[in-house]
Short mmCIF file of C-alpha atoms in Angstrom, two decimals:
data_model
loop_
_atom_site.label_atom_id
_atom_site.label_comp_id
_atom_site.label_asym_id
_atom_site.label_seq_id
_atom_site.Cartn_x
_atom_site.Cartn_y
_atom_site.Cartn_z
CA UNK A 13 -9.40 5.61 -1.88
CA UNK A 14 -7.14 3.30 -0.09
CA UNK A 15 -10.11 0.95 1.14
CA UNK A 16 -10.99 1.17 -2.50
CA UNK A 17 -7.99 -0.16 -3.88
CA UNK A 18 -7.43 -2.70 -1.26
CA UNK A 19 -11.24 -4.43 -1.67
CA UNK A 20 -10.53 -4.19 -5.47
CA UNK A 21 -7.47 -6.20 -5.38
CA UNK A 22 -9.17 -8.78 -2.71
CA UNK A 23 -11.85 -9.27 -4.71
CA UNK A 24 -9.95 -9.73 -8.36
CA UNK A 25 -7.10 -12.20 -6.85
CA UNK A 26 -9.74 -13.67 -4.46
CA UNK A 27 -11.05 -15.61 -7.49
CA UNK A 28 -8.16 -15.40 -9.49
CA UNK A 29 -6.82 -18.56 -7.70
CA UNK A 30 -9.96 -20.92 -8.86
CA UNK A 31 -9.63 -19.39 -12.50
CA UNK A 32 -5.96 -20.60 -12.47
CA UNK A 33 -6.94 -23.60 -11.82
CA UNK A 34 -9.44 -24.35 -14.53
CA UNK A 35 -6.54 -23.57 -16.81
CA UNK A 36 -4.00 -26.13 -15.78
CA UNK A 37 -3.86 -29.24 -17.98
CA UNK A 38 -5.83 -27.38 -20.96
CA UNK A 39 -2.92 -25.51 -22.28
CA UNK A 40 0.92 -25.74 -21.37
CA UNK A 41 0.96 -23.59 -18.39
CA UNK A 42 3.33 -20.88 -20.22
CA UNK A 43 1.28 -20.19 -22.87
CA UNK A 44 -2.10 -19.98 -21.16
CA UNK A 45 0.01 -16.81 -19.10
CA UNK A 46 1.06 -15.58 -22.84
CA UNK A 47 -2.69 -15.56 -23.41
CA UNK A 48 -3.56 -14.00 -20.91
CA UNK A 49 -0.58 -11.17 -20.84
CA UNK A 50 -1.06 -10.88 -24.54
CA UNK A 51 -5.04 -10.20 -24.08
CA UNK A 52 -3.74 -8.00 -21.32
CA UNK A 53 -1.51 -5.74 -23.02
CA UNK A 54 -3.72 -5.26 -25.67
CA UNK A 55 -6.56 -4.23 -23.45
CA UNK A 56 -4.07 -1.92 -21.71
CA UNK A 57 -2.85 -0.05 -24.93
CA UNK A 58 -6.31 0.67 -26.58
CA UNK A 59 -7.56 1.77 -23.02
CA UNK A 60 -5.05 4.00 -22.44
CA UNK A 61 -5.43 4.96 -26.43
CA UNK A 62 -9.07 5.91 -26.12
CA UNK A 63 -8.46 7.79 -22.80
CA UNK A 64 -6.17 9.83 -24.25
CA UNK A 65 -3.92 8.82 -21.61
CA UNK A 66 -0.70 7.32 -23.87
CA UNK A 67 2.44 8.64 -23.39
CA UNK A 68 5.57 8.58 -25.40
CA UNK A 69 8.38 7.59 -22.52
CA UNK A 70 12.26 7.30 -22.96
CA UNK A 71 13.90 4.10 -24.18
CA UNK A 72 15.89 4.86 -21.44
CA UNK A 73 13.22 3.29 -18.97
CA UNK A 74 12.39 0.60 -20.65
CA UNK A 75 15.08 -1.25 -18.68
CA UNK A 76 12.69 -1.11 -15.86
CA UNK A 77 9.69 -2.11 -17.88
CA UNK A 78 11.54 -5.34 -18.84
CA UNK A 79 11.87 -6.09 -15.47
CA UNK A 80 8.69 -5.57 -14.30
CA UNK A 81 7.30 -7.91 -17.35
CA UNK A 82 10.42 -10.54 -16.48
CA UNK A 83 9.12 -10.74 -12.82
CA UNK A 84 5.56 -8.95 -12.38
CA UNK A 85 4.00 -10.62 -15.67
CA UNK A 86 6.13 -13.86 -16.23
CA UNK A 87 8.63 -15.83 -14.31
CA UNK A 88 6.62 -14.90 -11.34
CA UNK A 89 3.26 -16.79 -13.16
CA UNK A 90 5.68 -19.46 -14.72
CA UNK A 91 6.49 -20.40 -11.13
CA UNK A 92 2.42 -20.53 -9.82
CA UNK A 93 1.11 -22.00 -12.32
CA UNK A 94 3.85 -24.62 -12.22
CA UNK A 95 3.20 -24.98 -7.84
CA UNK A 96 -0.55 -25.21 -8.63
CA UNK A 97 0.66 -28.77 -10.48
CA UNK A 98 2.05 -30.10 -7.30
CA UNK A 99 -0.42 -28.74 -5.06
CA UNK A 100 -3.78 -27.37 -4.26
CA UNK A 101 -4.37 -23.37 -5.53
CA UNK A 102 -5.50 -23.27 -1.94
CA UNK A 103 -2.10 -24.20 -0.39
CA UNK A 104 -0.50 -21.70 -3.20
CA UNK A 105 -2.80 -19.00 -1.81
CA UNK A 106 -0.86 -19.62 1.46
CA UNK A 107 2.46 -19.72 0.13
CA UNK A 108 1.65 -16.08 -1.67
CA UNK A 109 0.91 -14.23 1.60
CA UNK A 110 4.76 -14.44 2.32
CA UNK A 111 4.87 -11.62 -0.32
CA UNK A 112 3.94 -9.41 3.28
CA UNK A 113 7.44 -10.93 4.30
CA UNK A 114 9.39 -10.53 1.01
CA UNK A 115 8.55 -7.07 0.50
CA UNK A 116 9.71 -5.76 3.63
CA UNK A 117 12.97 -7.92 3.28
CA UNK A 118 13.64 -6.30 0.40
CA UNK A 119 12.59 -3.01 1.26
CA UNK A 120 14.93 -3.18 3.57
CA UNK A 121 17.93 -4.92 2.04
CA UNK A 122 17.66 -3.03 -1.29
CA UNK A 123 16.14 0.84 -0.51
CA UNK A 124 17.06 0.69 3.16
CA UNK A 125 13.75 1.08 4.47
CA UNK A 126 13.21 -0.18 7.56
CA UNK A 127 9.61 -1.72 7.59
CA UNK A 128 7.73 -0.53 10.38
CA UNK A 129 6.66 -2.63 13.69
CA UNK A 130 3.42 -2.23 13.38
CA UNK A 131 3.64 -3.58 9.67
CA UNK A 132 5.12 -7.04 10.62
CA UNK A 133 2.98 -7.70 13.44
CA UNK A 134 -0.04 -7.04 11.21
CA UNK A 135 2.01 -9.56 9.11
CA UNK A 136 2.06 -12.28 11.65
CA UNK A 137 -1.35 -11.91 12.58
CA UNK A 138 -2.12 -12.54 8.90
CA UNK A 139 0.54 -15.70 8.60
CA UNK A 140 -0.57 -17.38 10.89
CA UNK A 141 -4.43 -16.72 10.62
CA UNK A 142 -3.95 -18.37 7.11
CA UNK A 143 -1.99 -21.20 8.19
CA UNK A 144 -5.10 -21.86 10.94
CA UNK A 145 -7.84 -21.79 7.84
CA UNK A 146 -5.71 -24.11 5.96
CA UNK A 147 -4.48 -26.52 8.68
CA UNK A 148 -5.85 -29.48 7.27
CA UNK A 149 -4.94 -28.97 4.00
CA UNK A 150 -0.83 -28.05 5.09
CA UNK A 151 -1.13 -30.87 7.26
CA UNK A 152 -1.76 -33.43 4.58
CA UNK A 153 1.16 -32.23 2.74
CA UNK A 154 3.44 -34.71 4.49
CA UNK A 155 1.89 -37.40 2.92
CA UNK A 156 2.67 -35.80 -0.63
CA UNK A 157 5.94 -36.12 -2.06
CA UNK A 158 5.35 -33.53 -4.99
CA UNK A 159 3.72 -31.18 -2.08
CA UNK A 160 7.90 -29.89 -1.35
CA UNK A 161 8.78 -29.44 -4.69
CA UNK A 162 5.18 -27.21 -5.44
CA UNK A 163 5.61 -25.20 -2.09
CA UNK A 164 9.52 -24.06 -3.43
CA UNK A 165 7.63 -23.45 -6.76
CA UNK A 166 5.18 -20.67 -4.95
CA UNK A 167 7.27 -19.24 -2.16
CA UNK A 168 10.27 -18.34 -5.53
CA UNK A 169 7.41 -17.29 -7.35
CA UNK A 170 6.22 -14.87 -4.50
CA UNK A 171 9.80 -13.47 -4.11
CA UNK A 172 9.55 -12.85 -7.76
CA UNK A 173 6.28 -11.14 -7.03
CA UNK A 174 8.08 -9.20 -4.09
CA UNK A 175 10.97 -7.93 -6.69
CA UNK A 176 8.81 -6.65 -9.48
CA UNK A 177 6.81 -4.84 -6.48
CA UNK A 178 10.19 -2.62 -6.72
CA UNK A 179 10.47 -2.67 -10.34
CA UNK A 180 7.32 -1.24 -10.76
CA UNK A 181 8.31 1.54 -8.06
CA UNK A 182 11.77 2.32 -9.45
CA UNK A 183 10.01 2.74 -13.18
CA UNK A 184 7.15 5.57 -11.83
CA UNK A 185 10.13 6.89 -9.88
CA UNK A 186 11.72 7.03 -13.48
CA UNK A 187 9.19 9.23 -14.72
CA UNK A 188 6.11 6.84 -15.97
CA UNK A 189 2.81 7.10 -14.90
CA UNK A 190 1.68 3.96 -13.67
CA UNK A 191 -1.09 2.94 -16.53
CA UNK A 192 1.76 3.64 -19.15
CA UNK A 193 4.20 1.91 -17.17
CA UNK A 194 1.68 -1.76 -16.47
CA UNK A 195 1.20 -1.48 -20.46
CA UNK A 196 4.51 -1.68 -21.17
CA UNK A 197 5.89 -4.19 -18.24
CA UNK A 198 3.13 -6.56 -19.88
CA UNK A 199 4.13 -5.98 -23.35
CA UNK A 200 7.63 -7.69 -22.11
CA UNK A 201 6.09 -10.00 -19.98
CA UNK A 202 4.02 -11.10 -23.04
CA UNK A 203 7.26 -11.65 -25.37
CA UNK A 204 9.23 -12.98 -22.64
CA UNK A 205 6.77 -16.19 -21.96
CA UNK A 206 6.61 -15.94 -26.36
CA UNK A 207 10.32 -16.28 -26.51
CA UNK A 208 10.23 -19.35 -23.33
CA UNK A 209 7.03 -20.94 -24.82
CA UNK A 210 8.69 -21.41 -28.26
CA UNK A 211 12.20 -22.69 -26.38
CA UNK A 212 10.14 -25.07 -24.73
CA UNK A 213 8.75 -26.21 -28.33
CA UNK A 214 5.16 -25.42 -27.30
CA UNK A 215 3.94 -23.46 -30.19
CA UNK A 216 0.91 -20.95 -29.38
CA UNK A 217 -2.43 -23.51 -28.66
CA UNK A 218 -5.31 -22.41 -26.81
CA UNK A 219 -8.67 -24.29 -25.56
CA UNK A 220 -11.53 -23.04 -27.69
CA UNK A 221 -14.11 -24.13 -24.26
CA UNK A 222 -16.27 -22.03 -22.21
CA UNK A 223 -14.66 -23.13 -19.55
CA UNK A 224 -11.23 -21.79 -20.41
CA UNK A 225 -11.92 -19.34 -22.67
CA UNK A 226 -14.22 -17.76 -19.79
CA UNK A 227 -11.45 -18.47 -17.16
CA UNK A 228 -9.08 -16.38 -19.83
CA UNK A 229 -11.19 -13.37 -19.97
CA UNK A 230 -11.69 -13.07 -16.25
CA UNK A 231 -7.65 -13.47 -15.42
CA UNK A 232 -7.01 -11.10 -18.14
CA UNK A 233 -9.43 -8.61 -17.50
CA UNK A 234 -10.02 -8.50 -13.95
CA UNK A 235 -7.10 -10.28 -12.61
CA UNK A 236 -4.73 -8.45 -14.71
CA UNK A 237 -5.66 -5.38 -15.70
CA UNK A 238 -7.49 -4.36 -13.07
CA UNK A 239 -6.24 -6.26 -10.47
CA UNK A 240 -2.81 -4.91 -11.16
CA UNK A 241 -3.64 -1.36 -11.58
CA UNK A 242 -5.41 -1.46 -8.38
CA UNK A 243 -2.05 -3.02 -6.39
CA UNK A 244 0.74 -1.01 -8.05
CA UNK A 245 -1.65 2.38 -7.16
CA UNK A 246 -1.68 0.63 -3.73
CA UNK A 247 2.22 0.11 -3.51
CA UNK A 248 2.79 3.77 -4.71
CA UNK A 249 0.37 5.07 -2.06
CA UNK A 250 1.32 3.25 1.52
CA UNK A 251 4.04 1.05 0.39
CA UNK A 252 4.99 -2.75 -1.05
CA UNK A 253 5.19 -3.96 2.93
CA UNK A 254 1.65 -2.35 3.67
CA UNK A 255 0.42 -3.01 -0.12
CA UNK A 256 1.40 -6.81 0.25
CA UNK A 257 -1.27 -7.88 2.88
CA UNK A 258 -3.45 -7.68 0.18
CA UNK A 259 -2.74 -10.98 -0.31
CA UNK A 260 -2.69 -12.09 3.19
CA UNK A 261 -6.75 -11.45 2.43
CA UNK A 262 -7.61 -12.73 -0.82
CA UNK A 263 -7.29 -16.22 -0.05
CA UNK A 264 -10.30 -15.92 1.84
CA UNK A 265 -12.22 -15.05 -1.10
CA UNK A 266 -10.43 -18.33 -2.25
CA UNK A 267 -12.18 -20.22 0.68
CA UNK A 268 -15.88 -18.88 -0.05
CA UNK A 269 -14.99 -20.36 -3.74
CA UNK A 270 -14.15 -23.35 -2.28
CA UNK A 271 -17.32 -23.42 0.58
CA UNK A 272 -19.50 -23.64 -2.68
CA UNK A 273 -17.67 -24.74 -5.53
CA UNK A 274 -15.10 -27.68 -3.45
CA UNK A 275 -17.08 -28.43 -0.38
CA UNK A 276 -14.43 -26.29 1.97
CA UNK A 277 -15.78 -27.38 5.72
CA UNK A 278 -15.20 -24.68 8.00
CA UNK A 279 -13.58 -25.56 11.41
CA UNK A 280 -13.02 -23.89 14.69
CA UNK A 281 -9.41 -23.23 13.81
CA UNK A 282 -10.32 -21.70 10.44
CA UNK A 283 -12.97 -19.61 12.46
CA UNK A 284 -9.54 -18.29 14.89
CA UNK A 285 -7.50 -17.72 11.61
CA UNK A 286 -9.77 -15.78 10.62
CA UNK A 287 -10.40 -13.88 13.42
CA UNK A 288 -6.58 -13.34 13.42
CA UNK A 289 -6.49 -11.70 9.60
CA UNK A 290 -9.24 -9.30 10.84
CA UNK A 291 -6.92 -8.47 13.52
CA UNK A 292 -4.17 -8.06 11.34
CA UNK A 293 -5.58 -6.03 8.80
CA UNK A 294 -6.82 -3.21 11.84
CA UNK A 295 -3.14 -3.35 13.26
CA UNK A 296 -1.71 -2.10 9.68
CA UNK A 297 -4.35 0.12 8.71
CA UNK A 298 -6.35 1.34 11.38
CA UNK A 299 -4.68 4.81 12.42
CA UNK A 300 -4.08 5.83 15.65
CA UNK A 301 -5.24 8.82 17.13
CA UNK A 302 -2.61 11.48 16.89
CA UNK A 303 -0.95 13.55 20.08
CA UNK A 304 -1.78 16.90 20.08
CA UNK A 305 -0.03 19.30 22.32
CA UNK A 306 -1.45 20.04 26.02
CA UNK A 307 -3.05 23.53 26.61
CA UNK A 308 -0.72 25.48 28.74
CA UNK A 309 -2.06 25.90 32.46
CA UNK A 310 -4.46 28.81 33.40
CA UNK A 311 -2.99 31.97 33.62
CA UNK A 312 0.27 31.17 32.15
CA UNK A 313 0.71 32.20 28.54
CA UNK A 314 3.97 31.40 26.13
CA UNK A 315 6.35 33.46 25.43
CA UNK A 316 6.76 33.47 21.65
#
């Protein structure tokens, strides 16, 4: 089920990046995220409606539903959408895999979990496979004087990622179920960006294109609602440090986008990053065999 989870979540963010990126320019970049939270939570409700699956929870825990929509479903989006201005979604994709970094900083500095060694070398591996496949692109970066500002833009907006990660642990360890928990964080999320989209004097537009509409069904849907599902059942399985490489890997879905749709030219150093993720991903995931005892010698027998 793991594998499951982790190629779902992959997959959905793998495109996600491109679909972001249609979106920028239509629409302020706040309220195309209150479209898509707002589609989100709705989809979320009548789903877990028709399942039978809605659950009346205390008011008590909606403290940690508001920050899960405050950091999971807004400021952290605010803050990539805003990056993907500055700079390429490609070079954002970068930026996010420091979420493997975040989370086990603040696993450690706020639950006092240790992360495990195995878990940050996997993390290197991963860090610096991606920096390899997008060498060129980083490089050119210098020449950019936006490219600084956009980079802080996407590494706060991962940290932001990193701390609803926790939310979203410290509100099933609460007493929600995940589903019930995701419909509510994105029920704040979705009047949070209201609340900021109307400070900003925005009002509520939206692009009535194919091209955004369909880029708005596919971040809400399987971005979103799926996407999300599939990582918070992740985090609540092996962990937010183990959970995170996730997105150490999508941004190589980003790349096969970009192959076909943006003429991405694959180089021998791309070729070695990736090599490096692969390697990363077995050193986090791949078990190792387990020590058994040794047989006693013949003859001898112990003593119970």
């Amino acid at each position: 089920m793991t594998a499951v989870l982790f190629a779902v979540i992959v997959i959905a963010w793998g495109f996600s990046w491109f679909a972001i990126h249609l979106q920028i320019g239509t629409v302020p970049p706040e309220i195309s995220i209150f479209w898509r939270f707002a589609l989100s939570a709705v989809l979320m409700w009548l789903l877990l409606a028709v399942t039978g699956r809605l659950r009346r929870l205390d008011l008590r825990q909606h403290g940690w539903f508001a920050l899960m929509g405050a950091s999971l479903f807004g400021l952290n989006f605010v803050l990539i959408y805003s990056a993907t201005q500055h700079i390429a979604s490609g070079i954002v994709s970068v930026v996010f895999t420091m979420a493997t970094i975040f989370n086990a900083f603040n696993q450690w500095a706020l639950l006092k979990i240790a992360p495990k060694p195995r878990t940050l070398a996997g993390a290197a591996f991963g860090i610096v496979g991606i920096a390899l496949l997008f060498a060129d692109q980083i490089a050119g970066l210098g020449r950019d004087h936006g490219a600084a500002l956009g980079i802080a833009l996407a590494a706060a907006g991962t940290y932001v990622f990193s701390l609803g990660n926790l939310a979203s642990v410290g509100a099933v360890k609460a007493g929600a179920d995940l589903p019930n928990a995701v419909a509510r964080g994105m029920t704040w999320g979705t009047l949070f960006l209201g609340i900021y989209g109307l400070a900003r004097g925005h009002g509520f537009p939206i692009a009535l294109t194919p091209t955004y509409l369909g880029s708005l069904v596919y971040l809400a849907v399987v971005a979103s609602v799926i996407g999300f599902l599939a990582y918070l059942s992740l985090v609540a399985r092996v962990g937010a440090d183990r959970a995170a490489y996730s997105t150490v890997l999508f941004p190589l879905i980003a790349l096969v986008v970009s192959t076909f749709l943006e003429s991405y030219a694959w180089t021998l150093h791309a070729l070695v990053g990736l090599a490096l993720i692969l390697i990363g991903n077995v050193v986090i995931f791949v078990r190792t065999p387990s020590r058994t005892a040794a047989p006693p010698p013949m003859g001898k027998t112990r003593r119970a």
